[in-house]
Structures are given as structure tokens and as C-alpha cells.
Amino acid sequence: MKFIFTLIIISFFIFSSFAQNNQITPSSFEWMAKTSINIMDTYRYYDTLIDNYEPKFLFDARSVQTFEMDYSIPTTLGDITVGPIQMDMALYWKWQPRDSLSFGFLAFINGIDLQIDENIHPELCSSSGEYGDLYAWKSRKYIIAVHPEFNKDIDVTIGALIQQTPFVIKDNLGNQVFGIHYFDEPSIKEWRTYDEQAELFLNGTAYGYEVRTLYEFKESSINLFEIDKELKNKRYGEFELGLNYYKHSKTVQTGFQYKNDKLISFLPFKFDLFWDIYKKDKWNELSYAQMDMTLFVFKNKYTGEPVYDKKDFYISLNWGSSYSKCIFDEALLGYSWKLSFENIFRTFSLAFGGSYNDYNYLFRVPIKNETMVLIDLKIMI
């Protein structure tokens, strides 16, 4: 374990960057949050993880953040130094009363926080302070759902979605600033930096088609709609066609993803290409293209008998490159890398990595020309 943490520290120094002293306003953070918090992508990630490994218990926490806490935000308490961090966290437990029926109980968080620098503002990050431990101004979605399995061709997940958005007010000059307010309920009394509302979450799959949608009751509108069709071939790999609609960016796009882990068994690759049919009064433009490859070390090749044990220890090195124009108006070329230690003691997995203008990282923390750091800790039983 000392070796792993040493590598993490070394990677931080390699990818360090100079402080920029940029300011994040409430309006720019609203744009960042709407761009970053794709609850459906988070759900798909964990759903794929559960399908591949079929755990009885899963805990996973992964984050992407800027290396330095060098951003400031205007608040009712003055300018506060923060560091943007995007985080996903999941908890899953499977209950199987009989062979033909099982229930998966899933709770996960998907959010982006403007984490307060406790070295500069210790009075705001202590439970003994005037406002308690404020921690951050944040925009998050929480899902508590049940996942019944009774038919291999039909899949549905349904539950409650709780959304937290930062508390924003206007100052004496009419400018928007981040604020705090006192939450006074019989069971909870505390200072908060956010407001909260509840919605419904639903995801469904049937006969190779998968439909995902987010419906906002407050505005009575569909904020996201995605439909995919997956085609699998044992020899030629997996091909997935997709059609997406995103309200916040006024975008309709189509494209595909191709994956192949059979061509070179120890070096699988994935390629994505999506095209904007329409986006903010523009038609027919490339949205993004990305490719990544993974090199496996110590991973046994599947031979049929005995059945390959998915909990065997192995190391993987992933690297990728991308072209994207869907988040920012300018075209950006990016790269990323990730080193993973999987199934340590058949239970723990640890991954860390970095990126610069890579599409997958920009999608989670939409700040360009900034070094990003990834940490992922997973426990599966």
C-alpha cells in the first residue's frame, strides 16, 4: 500500500499547476453544474459495474478535481477561496428471495462542489464556528432506488431523486452572490448553503433498447432524453447507436460507440463519435470524438474452463485522447491516463489518474486548460 500512495503523491507533483485566481460566479456555477451533473451517466456507470461483476455489496467513491484550490466565489461573507470537485458515490446491496427474483437497492450521489479552502477559511470549516462546518456551495443529485430483476430482457430502476442547488441571493448592488440561510426544522437546525427539492427517477431497458429521461416537476419539462440500441457480436465487438436530447444546451445529437476486447485480448479499446444535429441555432457539427485503450497486467485470459474469476487481482493502465466542441465553443484536443489496481485482497480496488482538456473529465468538471486529478476507491463483495 505504501507503494500505491507514493505513486499518487508523485503523480500529483507531475500534474501540478500554477494558481490562476479565477472567479466563479453563481451564473457560471449554474452552467458548470448543468453541464457536469449528468445523473444518467452516473447511473449507467454503476449499472454496468453491477452487471459485469454481480456483487452482493458495492461501495464506490470517485472524484475529479482541479489540482489547486485557486478559485474564488462572491458570497455574503465576502470572497471565498474554493476548489471545484466533482464526485460520484454509490452504495448497492442485493437481496435474492428466490432464484427467479432479486432486488437491488441502490443509493448514489452525483454532484459538483465548490469546496471551501479550510487553510484560508478555518472559521467556516469547523463545527465550533459561528456557522458550523459549511464545507462547500454545492449542486448535487441523490438517488435512492430499487432495481427488481425478474426478466433478463426487461430492466427497470425506479426511486426518488433529491436535488440540491446552491443558495443564491442579490447583494445591495443587484449582483448575484452565494449566500447562506438558517434551516429550522424540528429534527434539523443548521446553517445551509443550498436549497432542496425531490423528484422521480426512472430508467428502463427492454430487448436491447435503453431509454433514460429526467423530468423536472417544478418546470414541467423534460431536461434529458437518451435512447440507445446495442448490437453485440462475439467476434467483431459491441456497437451502440445513440440519440440524445439535452435541454440546458439546446442540443440534439446522434452517434455511436464501438468497443472491442477480442481483437487483442490484453489491449481492449473503445471509440466514441457523436454529431450535433442541432445546438443553439447551429446545425450539423461534430460534437466530440474520443478513443481510449487499456493495457492489462497479471490478468488471466479467459479460456472457457474453469470459468474466469472476475475477482482475481490485476493492474491496468488506461490512456485516451479526445476532440470535443460540445462543452465549449472552441475545439479542444485533450488526453488522459489512469492507473488501476483491481481486486486487492479480492475486495478493494484503487485507481488514480490525470488529464488535460480530455472530454470525459471536462464533462465532469467543465474548466478548460486545467490539470485534473482522478481518485477512485471501490469495495465489492
mmCIF file of N, CA and C in Angstrom, residues 247-369:
data_model
loop_
_atom_site.group_PDB
_atom_site.id
_atom_site.type_symbol
_atom_site.label_atom_id
_atom_site.label_comp_id
_atom_site.label_asym_id
_atom_site.label_seq_id
_atom_site.Cartn_x
_atom_site.Cartn_y
_atom_site.Cartn_z
ATOM 1 N N LYS A 247 -31.711 19.624 -22.676
ATOM 2 C CA LYS A 247 -32.414 20.913 -22.661
ATOM 3 C C LYS A 247 -31.466 22.062 -22.353
ATOM 4 N N HIS A 248 -30.564 21.883 -21.367
ATOM 5 C CA HIS A 248 -29.753 23.004 -20.903
ATOM 6 C C HIS A 248 -28.848 23.573 -21.992
ATOM 7 N N SER A 249 -28.399 22.722 -22.927
ATOM 8 C CA SER A 249 -27.548 23.200 -24.019
ATOM 9 C C SER A 249 -28.289 23.264 -25.354
ATOM 10 N N LYS A 250 -29.616 23.014 -25.316
ATOM 11 C CA LYS A 250 -30.452 23.048 -26.519
ATOM 12 C C LYS A 250 -29.830 22.197 -27.632
ATOM 13 N N THR A 251 -29.532 20.951 -27.278
ATOM 14 C CA THR A 251 -28.776 20.084 -28.183
ATOM 15 C C THR A 251 -29.534 18.807 -28.507
ATOM 16 N N VAL A 252 -29.533 18.464 -29.802
ATOM 17 C CA VAL A 252 -29.973 17.146 -30.269
ATOM 18 C C VAL A 252 -28.789 16.530 -30.995
ATOM 19 N N GLN A 253 -28.359 15.347 -30.574
ATOM 20 C CA GLN A 253 -27.175 14.744 -31.179
ATOM 21 C C GLN A 253 -27.379 13.251 -31.401
ATOM 22 N N THR A 254 -26.610 12.723 -32.323
ATOM 23 C CA THR A 254 -26.630 11.289 -32.581
ATOM 24 C C THR A 254 -25.199 10.812 -32.802
ATOM 25 N N GLY A 255 -24.976 9.516 -32.596
ATOM 26 C CA GLY A 255 -23.629 8.981 -32.760
ATOM 27 C C GLY A 255 -23.564 7.525 -32.385
ATOM 28 N N PHE A 256 -22.340 7.058 -32.135
ATOM 29 C CA PHE A 256 -22.163 5.647 -31.821
ATOM 30 C C PHE A 256 -20.960 5.450 -30.911
ATOM 31 N N GLN A 257 -20.935 4.278 -30.286
ATOM 32 C CA GLN A 257 -19.788 3.834 -29.506
ATOM 33 C C GLN A 257 -19.431 2.424 -29.971
ATOM 34 N N TYR A 258 -18.133 2.187 -30.152
ATOM 35 C CA TYR A 258 -17.664 0.864 -30.560
ATOM 36 C C TYR A 258 -16.628 0.369 -29.565
ATOM 37 N N LYS A 259 -16.808 -0.854 -29.070
ATOM 38 C CA LYS A 259 -15.878 -1.467 -28.119
ATOM 39 C C LYS A 259 -15.468 -2.842 -28.625
ATOM 40 N N ASN A 260 -14.180 -3.159 -28.444
ATOM 41 C CA ASN A 260 -13.696 -4.479 -28.852
ATOM 42 C C ASN A 260 -12.633 -4.936 -27.873
ATOM 43 N N ASP A 261 -12.872 -6.048 -27.185
ATOM 44 C CA ASP A 261 -11.886 -6.625 -26.276
ATOM 45 C C ASP A 261 -11.441 -8.014 -26.734
ATOM 46 N N LYS A 262 -11.777 -8.362 -27.987
ATOM 47 C CA LYS A 262 -11.421 -9.673 -28.528
ATOM 48 C C LYS A 262 -10.270 -9.596 -29.533
ATOM 49 N N LEU A 263 -10.163 -8.446 -30.229
ATOM 50 C CA LEU A 263 -9.154 -8.315 -31.274
ATOM 51 C C LEU A 263 -7.756 -8.522 -30.698
ATOM 52 N N ILE A 264 -7.460 -7.809 -29.607
ATOM 53 C CA ILE A 264 -6.222 -8.017 -28.839
ATOM 54 C C ILE A 264 -6.662 -8.171 -27.387
ATOM 55 N N SER A 265 -6.648 -9.370 -26.855
ATOM 56 C CA SER A 265 -7.293 -9.666 -25.571
ATOM 57 C C SER A 265 -6.743 -8.837 -24.423
ATOM 58 N N PHE A 266 -5.443 -8.515 -24.429
ATOM 59 C CA PHE A 266 -4.859 -7.774 -23.315
ATOM 60 C C PHE A 266 -4.850 -6.265 -23.556
ATOM 61 N N LEU A 267 -5.393 -5.827 -24.711
ATOM 62 C CA LEU A 267 -5.380 -4.407 -25.054
ATOM 63 C C LEU A 267 -6.723 -4.000 -25.684
ATOM 64 N N PRO A 268 -7.820 -4.042 -24.912
ATOM 65 C CA PRO A 268 -9.120 -3.638 -25.457
ATOM 66 C C PRO A 268 -9.163 -2.127 -25.710
ATOM 67 N N PHE A 269 -10.017 -1.715 -26.651
ATOM 68 C CA PHE A 269 -10.128 -0.294 -26.958
ATOM 69 C C PHE A 269 -11.591 0.087 -27.135
ATOM 70 N N LYS A 270 -11.848 1.391 -27.043
ATOM 71 C CA LYS A 270 -13.194 1.937 -27.179
ATOM 72 C C LYS A 270 -13.118 3.228 -27.983
ATOM 73 N N PHE A 271 -14.078 3.426 -28.890
ATOM 74 C CA PHE A 271 -14.111 4.625 -29.710
ATOM 75 C C PHE A 271 -15.531 5.195 -29.717
ATOM 76 N N ASP A 272 -15.652 6.510 -29.465
ATOM 77 C CA ASP A 272 -16.940 7.195 -29.476
ATOM 78 C C ASP A 272 -16.902 8.334 -30.487
ATOM 79 N N LEU A 273 -18.008 8.532 -31.198
ATOM 80 C CA LEU A 273 -18.143 9.673 -32.089
ATOM 81 C C LEU A 273 -19.597 10.127 -32.077
ATOM 82 N N PHE A 274 -19.833 11.398 -31.711
ATOM 83 C CA PHE A 274 -21.189 11.948 -31.697
ATOM 84 C C PHE A 274 -21.227 13.267 -32.469
ATOM 85 N N TRP A 275 -22.344 13.452 -33.149
ATOM 86 C CA TRP A 275 -22.524 14.592 -34.037
ATOM 87 C C TRP A 275 -23.737 15.394 -33.571
ATOM 88 N N ASP A 276 -23.574 16.726 -33.484
ATOM 89 C CA ASP A 276 -24.687 17.591 -33.120
ATOM 90 C C ASP A 276 -25.570 17.831 -34.343
ATOM 91 N N ILE A 277 -26.774 17.289 -34.296
ATOM 92 C CA ILE A 277 -27.741 17.589 -35.351
ATOM 93 C C ILE A 277 -28.153 19.062 -35.252
ATOM 94 N N TYR A 278 -28.383 19.485 -33.994
ATOM 95 C CA TYR A 278 -28.773 20.869 -33.734
ATOM 96 C C TYR A 278 -28.247 21.274 -32.367
ATOM 97 N N LYS A 279 -27.687 22.494 -32.266
ATOM 98 C CA LYS A 279 -27.212 23.010 -30.985
ATOM 99 C C LYS A 279 -27.185 24.531 -31.016
ATOM 100 N N LYS A 280 -28.046 25.145 -30.217
ATOM 101 C CA LYS A 280 -28.060 26.602 -30.062
ATOM 102 C C LYS A 280 -28.023 27.319 -31.415
ATOM 103 N N ASP A 281 -28.990 27.037 -32.244
ATOM 104 C CA ASP A 281 -29.139 27.690 -33.556
ATOM 105 C C ASP A 281 -28.088 27.278 -34.571
ATOM 106 N N LYS A 282 -27.278 26.257 -34.264
ATOM 107 C CA LYS A 282 -26.308 25.740 -35.225
ATOM 108 C C LYS A 282 -26.700 24.326 -35.633
ATOM 109 N N TRP A 283 -26.449 23.985 -36.882
ATOM 110 C CA TRP A 283 -26.805 22.676 -37.411
ATOM 111 C C TRP A 283 -25.557 21.937 -37.894
ATOM 112 N N ASN A 284 -25.604 20.614 -37.738
ATOM 113 C CA ASN A 284 -24.651 19.729 -38.399
ATOM 114 C C ASN A 284 -23.195 20.051 -38.058
ATOM 115 N N GLU A 285 -22.771 19.657 -36.843
ATOM 116 C CA GLU A 285 -21.406 19.927 -36.405
ATOM 117 C C GLU A 285 -20.907 18.782 -35.521
ATOM 118 N N LEU A 286 -19.645 18.413 -35.668
ATOM 119 C CA LEU A 286 -19.064 17.362 -34.847
ATOM 120 C C LEU A 286 -19.057 17.789 -33.381
ATOM 121 N N SER A 287 -19.602 16.944 -32.525
ATOM 122 C CA SER A 287 -19.671 17.257 -31.095
ATOM 123 C C SER A 287 -18.402 16.803 -30.380
ATOM 124 N N TYR A 288 -18.103 15.506 -30.459
ATOM 125 C CA TYR A 288 -16.863 15.010 -29.855
ATOM 126 C C TYR A 288 -16.508 13.650 -30.437
ATOM 127 N N ALA A 289 -15.225 13.359 -30.372
ATOM 128 C CA ALA A 289 -14.706 12.039 -30.749
ATOM 129 C C ALA A 289 -13.633 11.680 -29.734
ATOM 130 N N GLN A 290 -13.638 10.460 -29.278
ATOM 131 C CA GLN A 290 -12.649 10.049 -28.287
ATOM 132 C C GLN A 290 -12.319 8.572 -28.458
ATOM 133 N N MET A 291 -11.085 8.237 -28.086
ATOM 134 C CA MET A 291 -10.637 6.852 -28.137
ATOM 135 C C MET A 291 -9.755 6.576 -26.933
ATOM 136 N N ASP A 292 -9.931 5.426 -26.323
ATOM 137 C CA ASP A 292 -9.035 5.042 -25.239
ATOM 138 C C ASP A 292 -8.717 3.558 -25.325
ATOM 139 N N MET A 293 -7.558 3.196 -24.799
ATOM 140 C CA MET A 293 -7.087 1.812 -24.789
ATOM 141 C C MET A 293 -6.610 1.469 -23.386
ATOM 142 N N THR A 294 -6.694 0.191 -23.054
ATOM 143 C CA THR A 294 -6.309 -0.262 -21.724
ATOM 144 C C THR A 294 -5.359 -1.446 -21.840
ATOM 145 N N LEU A 295 -4.230 -1.341 -21.163
ATOM 146 C CA LEU A 295 -3.250 -2.424 -21.118
ATOM 147 C C LEU A 295 -3.392 -3.146 -19.788
ATOM 148 N N PHE A 296 -3.612 -4.465 -19.827
ATOM 149 C CA PHE A 296 -3.771 -5.262 -18.621
ATOM 150 C C PHE A 296 -2.474 -5.994 -18.276
ATOM 151 N N VAL A 297 -2.170 -6.045 -16.997
ATOM 152 C CA VAL A 297 -1.024 -6.792 -16.486
ATOM 153 C C VAL A 297 -1.530 -7.739 -15.392
ATOM 154 N N PHE A 298 -1.063 -8.990 -15.435
ATOM 155 C CA PHE A 298 -1.441 -10.020 -14.465
ATOM 156 C C PHE A 298 -2.903 -10.456 -14.606
ATOM 157 N N LYS A 299 -3.556 -10.120 -15.706
ATOM 158 C CA LYS A 299 -4.944 -10.530 -15.865
ATOM 159 C C LYS A 299 -4.999 -11.800 -16.700
ATOM 160 N N ASN A 300 -5.595 -12.863 -16.149
ATOM 161 C CA ASN A 300 -5.680 -14.145 -16.837
ATOM 162 C C ASN A 300 -6.597 -14.035 -18.050
ATOM 163 N N LYS A 301 -6.204 -14.680 -19.104
ATOM 164 C CA LYS A 301 -7.031 -14.703 -20.299
ATOM 165 C C LYS A 301 -8.109 -15.772 -20.148
ATOM 166 N N TYR A 302 -9.341 -15.440 -20.543
ATOM 167 C CA TYR A 302 -10.446 -16.383 -20.444
ATOM 168 C C TYR A 302 -10.212 -17.574 -21.371
ATOM 169 N N THR A 303 -10.330 -18.773 -20.832
ATOM 170 C CA THR A 303 -10.092 -19.980 -21.624
ATOM 171 C C THR A 303 -11.305 -20.905 -21.666
ATOM 172 N N GLY A 304 -12.365 -20.576 -20.958
ATOM 173 C CA GLY A 304 -13.573 -21.396 -21.011
ATOM 174 C C GLY A 304 -13.720 -22.274 -19.787
ATOM 175 N N GLU A 305 -12.711 -23.038 -19.434
ATOM 176 C CA GLU A 305 -12.750 -23.908 -18.255
ATOM 177 C C GLU A 305 -11.403 -23.880 -17.553
ATOM 178 N N PRO A 306 -11.352 -23.604 -16.252
ATOM 179 C CA PRO A 306 -12.504 -23.216 -15.434
ATOM 180 C C PRO A 306 -12.938 -21.788 -15.743
ATOM 181 N N VAL A 307 -14.099 -21.403 -15.260
ATOM 182 C CA VAL A 307 -14.634 -20.069 -15.527
ATOM 183 C C VAL A 307 -13.704 -19.019 -14.928
ATOM 184 N N TYR A 308 -13.419 -18.000 -15.702
ATOM 185 C CA TYR A 308 -12.525 -16.930 -15.258
ATOM 186 C C TYR A 308 -13.104 -16.241 -14.026
ATOM 187 N N ASP A 309 -12.301 -16.087 -12.997
ATOM 188 C CA ASP A 309 -12.723 -15.446 -11.767
ATOM 189 C C ASP A 309 -12.536 -13.936 -11.899
ATOM 190 N N LYS A 310 -13.633 -13.185 -11.900
ATOM 191 C CA LYS A 310 -13.578 -11.743 -12.095
ATOM 192 C C LYS A 310 -12.970 -11.019 -10.906
ATOM 193 N N LYS A 311 -12.720 -11.739 -9.816
ATOM 194 C CA LYS A 311 -12.164 -11.096 -8.626
ATOM 195 C C LYS A 311 -10.659 -11.317 -8.485
ATOM 196 N N ASP A 312 -10.017 -11.869 -9.515
ATOM 197 C CA ASP A 312 -8.569 -12.015 -9.493
ATOM 198 C C ASP A 312 -7.900 -10.642 -9.552
ATOM 199 N N PHE A 313 -6.743 -10.515 -8.893
ATOM 200 C CA PHE A 313 -6.019 -9.246 -8.880
ATOM 201 C C PHE A 313 -5.370 -8.986 -10.245
ATOM 202 N N TYR A 314 -5.436 -7.738 -10.686
ATOM 203 C CA TYR A 314 -4.714 -7.334 -11.892
ATOM 204 C C TYR A 314 -4.477 -5.819 -11.862
ATOM 205 N N ILE A 315 -3.574 -5.370 -12.715
ATOM 206 C CA ILE A 315 -3.254 -3.950 -12.860
ATOM 207 C C ILE A 315 -3.604 -3.536 -14.285
ATOM 208 N N SER A 316 -4.147 -2.352 -14.435
ATOM 209 C CA SER A 316 -4.463 -1.864 -15.775
ATOM 210 C C SER A 316 -3.980 -0.420 -15.933
ATOM 211 N N LEU A 317 -3.522 -0.107 -17.128
ATOM 212 C CA LEU A 317 -3.103 1.249 -17.478
ATOM 213 C C LEU A 317 -3.936 1.705 -18.663
ATOM 214 N N ASN A 318 -4.713 2.754 -18.453
ATOM 215 C CA ASN A 318 -5.601 3.277 -19.492
ATOM 216 C C ASN A 318 -5.100 4.637 -19.960
ATOM 217 N N TRP A 319 -5.125 4.854 -21.249
ATOM 218 C CA TRP A 319 -4.792 6.178 -21.769
ATOM 219 C C TRP A 319 -5.762 6.503 -22.899
ATOM 220 N N GLY A 320 -6.063 7.786 -23.044
ATOM 221 C CA GLY A 320 -7.037 8.187 -24.047
ATOM 222 C C GLY A 320 -6.752 9.557 -24.619
ATOM 223 N N SER A 321 -7.402 9.855 -25.715
ATOM 224 C CA SER A 321 -7.302 11.170 -26.351
ATOM 225 C C SER A 321 -8.684 11.538 -26.882
ATOM 226 N N SER A 322 -8.920 12.835 -27.020
ATOM 227 C CA SER A 322 -10.251 13.256 -27.441
ATOM 228 C C SER A 322 -10.203 14.581 -28.196
ATOM 229 N N TYR A 323 -11.251 14.794 -29.002
ATOM 230 C CA TYR A 323 -11.543 16.082 -29.627
ATOM 231 C C TYR A 323 -12.961 16.430 -29.205
ATOM 232 N N SER A 324 -13.172 17.628 -28.695
ATOM 233 C CA SER A 324 -14.520 17.991 -28.248
ATOM 234 C C SER A 324 -14.827 19.446 -28.548
ATOM 235 N N LYS A 325 -16.095 19.671 -28.900
ATOM 236 C CA LYS A 325 -16.583 21.025 -29.134
ATOM 237 C C LYS A 325 -17.983 21.180 -28.555
ATOM 238 N N CYS A 326 -18.393 20.210 -27.737
ATOM 239 C CA CYS A 326 -19.758 20.206 -27.230
ATOM 240 C C CYS A 326 -19.905 20.970 -25.920
ATOM 241 N N ILE A 327 -18.817 21.160 -25.180
ATOM 242 C CA ILE A 327 -18.901 21.855 -23.897
ATOM 243 C C ILE A 327 -18.541 23.323 -24.065
ATOM 244 N N PHE A 328 -17.412 23.585 -24.736
ATOM 245 C CA PHE A 328 -17.000 24.951 -25.037
ATOM 246 C C PHE A 328 -17.137 25.201 -26.541
ATOM 247 N N ASP A 329 -17.282 26.472 -26.915
ATOM 248 C CA ASP A 329 -17.456 26.807 -28.333
ATOM 249 C C ASP A 329 -16.211 26.485 -29.150
ATOM 250 N N GLU A 330 -15.040 26.588 -28.525
ATOM 251 C CA GLU A 330 -13.807 26.288 -29.252
ATOM 252 C C GLU A 330 -13.515 24.785 -29.223
ATOM 253 N N ALA A 331 -12.829 24.307 -30.240
ATOM 254 C CA ALA A 331 -12.456 22.900 -30.294
ATOM 255 C C ALA A 331 -11.254 22.647 -29.389
ATOM 256 N N LEU A 332 -11.323 21.577 -28.610
ATOM 257 C CA LEU A 332 -10.259 21.264 -27.667
ATOM 258 C C LEU A 332 -9.740 19.844 -27.907
ATOM 259 N N LEU A 333 -8.417 19.707 -27.962
ATOM 260 C CA LEU A 333 -7.771 18.403 -28.003
ATOM 261 C C LEU A 333 -7.295 18.078 -26.596
ATOM 262 N N GLY A 334 -7.548 16.863 -26.132
ATOM 263 C CA GLY A 334 -7.185 16.512 -24.766
ATOM 264 C C GLY A 334 -6.635 15.112 -24.662
ATOM 265 N N TYR A 335 -6.085 14.809 -23.489
ATOM 266 C CA TYR A 335 -5.547 13.486 -23.218
ATOM 267 C C TYR A 335 -5.802 13.119 -21.760
ATOM 268 N N SER A 336 -5.719 11.833 -21.451
ATOM 269 C CA SER A 336 -5.911 11.377 -20.079
ATOM 270 C C SER A 336 -5.158 10.075 -19.862
ATOM 271 N N TRP A 337 -4.931 9.742 -18.592
ATOM 272 C CA TRP A 337 -4.338 8.448 -18.233
ATOM 273 C C TRP A 337 -4.897 8.022 -16.885
ATOM 274 N N LYS A 338 -4.911 6.722 -16.649
ATOM 275 C CA LYS A 338 -5.405 6.193 -15.376
ATOM 276 C C LYS A 338 -4.702 4.867 -15.070
ATOM 277 N N LEU A 339 -4.214 4.741 -13.852
ATOM 278 C CA LEU A 339 -3.578 3.514 -13.374
ATOM 279 C C LEU A 339 -4.482 2.888 -12.319
ATOM 280 N N SER A 340 -4.842 1.612 -12.513
ATOM 281 C CA SER A 340 -5.784 0.940 -11.615
ATOM 282 C C SER A 340 -5.172 -0.321 -11.026
ATOM 283 N N PHE A 341 -5.430 -0.531 -9.736
ATOM 284 C CA PHE A 341 -5.072 -1.767 -9.038
ATOM 285 C C PHE A 341 -6.385 -2.432 -8.626
ATOM 286 N N GLU A 342 -6.760 -3.483 -9.353
ATOM 287 C CA GLU A 342 -8.083 -4.075 -9.192
ATOM 288 C C GLU A 342 -8.041 -5.333 -8.325
ATOM 289 N N ASN A 343 -9.094 -5.461 -7.493
ATOM 290 C CA ASN A 343 -9.316 -6.662 -6.677
ATOM 291 C C ASN A 343 -8.162 -6.954 -5.719
ATOM 292 N N ILE A 344 -7.707 -5.925 -5.003
ATOM 293 C CA ILE A 344 -6.699 -6.119 -3.962
ATOM 294 C C ILE A 344 -7.345 -6.916 -2.836
ATOM 295 N N PHE A 345 -6.736 -8.041 -2.477
ATOM 296 C CA PHE A 345 -7.313 -8.973 -1.495
ATOM 297 C C PHE A 345 -8.730 -9.391 -1.908
ATOM 298 N N ARG A 346 -8.986 -9.385 -3.243
ATOM 299 C CA ARG A 346 -10.261 -9.801 -3.821
ATOM 300 C C ARG A 346 -11.437 -8.930 -3.374
ATOM 301 N N THR A 347 -11.160 -7.764 -2.825
ATOM 302 C CA THR A 347 -12.225 -6.912 -2.282
ATOM 303 C C THR A 347 -12.064 -5.450 -2.683
ATOM 304 N N PHE A 348 -10.846 -4.900 -2.592
ATOM 305 C CA PHE A 348 -10.617 -3.472 -2.802
ATOM 306 C C PHE A 348 -10.040 -3.201 -4.193
ATOM 307 N N SER A 349 -10.384 -2.038 -4.729
ATOM 308 C CA SER A 349 -9.776 -1.545 -5.973
ATOM 309 C C SER A 349 -9.452 -0.069 -5.798
ATOM 310 N N LEU A 350 -8.321 0.341 -6.356
ATOM 311 C CA LEU A 350 -7.878 1.725 -6.245
ATOM 312 C C LEU A 350 -7.373 2.190 -7.601
ATOM 313 N N ALA A 351 -7.792 3.380 -8.005
ATOM 314 C CA ALA A 351 -7.343 3.950 -9.279
ATOM 315 C C ALA A 351 -7.055 5.430 -9.096
ATOM 316 N N PHE A 352 -6.072 5.916 -9.832
ATOM 317 C CA PHE A 352 -5.792 7.348 -9.856
ATOM 318 C C PHE A 352 -5.269 7.713 -11.231
ATOM 319 N N GLY A 353 -5.437 8.982 -11.602
ATOM 320 C CA GLY A 353 -5.009 9.405 -12.921
ATOM 321 C C GLY A 353 -5.059 10.904 -13.073
ATOM 322 N N GLY A 354 -4.881 11.361 -14.298
ATOM 323 C CA GLY A 354 -4.883 12.781 -14.581
ATOM 324 C C GLY A 354 -5.282 13.046 -16.013
ATOM 325 N N SER A 355 -5.566 14.304 -16.310
ATOM 326 C CA SER A 355 -5.990 14.658 -17.667
ATOM 327 C C SER A 355 -5.759 16.134 -17.931
ATOM 328 N N TYR A 356 -5.835 16.492 -19.206
ATOM 329 C CA TYR A 356 -5.776 17.888 -19.617
ATOM 330 C C TYR A 356 -6.700 18.053 -20.820
ATOM 331 N N ASN A 357 -7.800 18.760 -20.622
ATOM 332 C CA ASN A 357 -8.795 19.027 -21.667
ATOM 333 C C ASN A 357 -9.397 17.763 -22.269
ATOM 334 N N ASP A 358 -9.363 16.653 -21.539
ATOM 335 C CA ASP A 358 -9.983 15.428 -22.025
ATOM 336 C C ASP A 358 -11.502 15.519 -21.884
ATOM 337 N N TYR A 359 -12.232 15.013 -22.876
ATOM 338 C CA TYR A 359 -13.688 15.149 -22.902
ATOM 339 C C TYR A 359 -14.343 14.579 -21.648
ATOM 340 N N ASN A 360 -13.965 13.357 -21.239
ATOM 341 C CA ASN A 360 -14.612 12.722 -20.092
ATOM 342 C C ASN A 360 -14.418 13.525 -18.810
ATOM 343 N N TYR A 361 -13.276 14.154 -18.664
ATOM 344 C CA TYR A 361 -13.006 14.949 -17.469
ATOM 345 C C TYR A 361 -13.670 16.331 -17.571
ATOM 346 N N LEU A 362 -13.639 16.946 -18.746
ATOM 347 C CA LEU A 362 -14.320 18.223 -18.936
ATOM 348 C C LEU A 362 -15.820 18.085 -18.703
ATOM 349 N N PHE A 363 -16.351 16.931 -19.036
ATOM 350 C CA PHE A 363 -17.776 16.700 -18.848
ATOM 351 C C PHE A 363 -18.124 16.696 -17.359
ATOM 352 N N ARG A 364 -17.172 16.261 -16.518
ATOM 353 C CA ARG A 364 -17.423 16.206 -15.074
ATOM 354 C C ARG A 364 -17.055 17.518 -14.386
ATOM 355 N N VAL A 365 -15.951 18.144 -14.783
ATOM 356 C CA VAL A 365 -15.566 19.455 -14.256
ATOM 357 C C VAL A 365 -15.281 20.354 -15.461
ATOM 358 N N PRO A 366 -16.276 21.110 -15.934
ATOM 359 C CA PRO A 366 -16.108 21.882 -17.173
ATOM 360 C C PRO A 366 -15.263 23.131 -16.993
ATOM 361 N N ILE A 367 -13.963 22.932 -16.794
ATOM 362 C CA ILE A 367 -12.985 24.024 -16.738
ATOM 363 C C ILE A 367 -11.856 23.655 -17.697
ATOM 364 N N LYS A 368 -11.647 24.456 -18.733
ATOM 365 C CA LYS A 368 -10.653 24.120 -19.741
ATOM 366 C C LYS A 368 -9.264 24.590 -19.326
ATOM 367 N N ASN A 369 -8.262 24.017 -19.991
ATOM 368 C CA ASN A 369 -6.845 24.366 -19.774
ATOM 369 C C ASN A 369 -6.444 24.265 -18.311
#
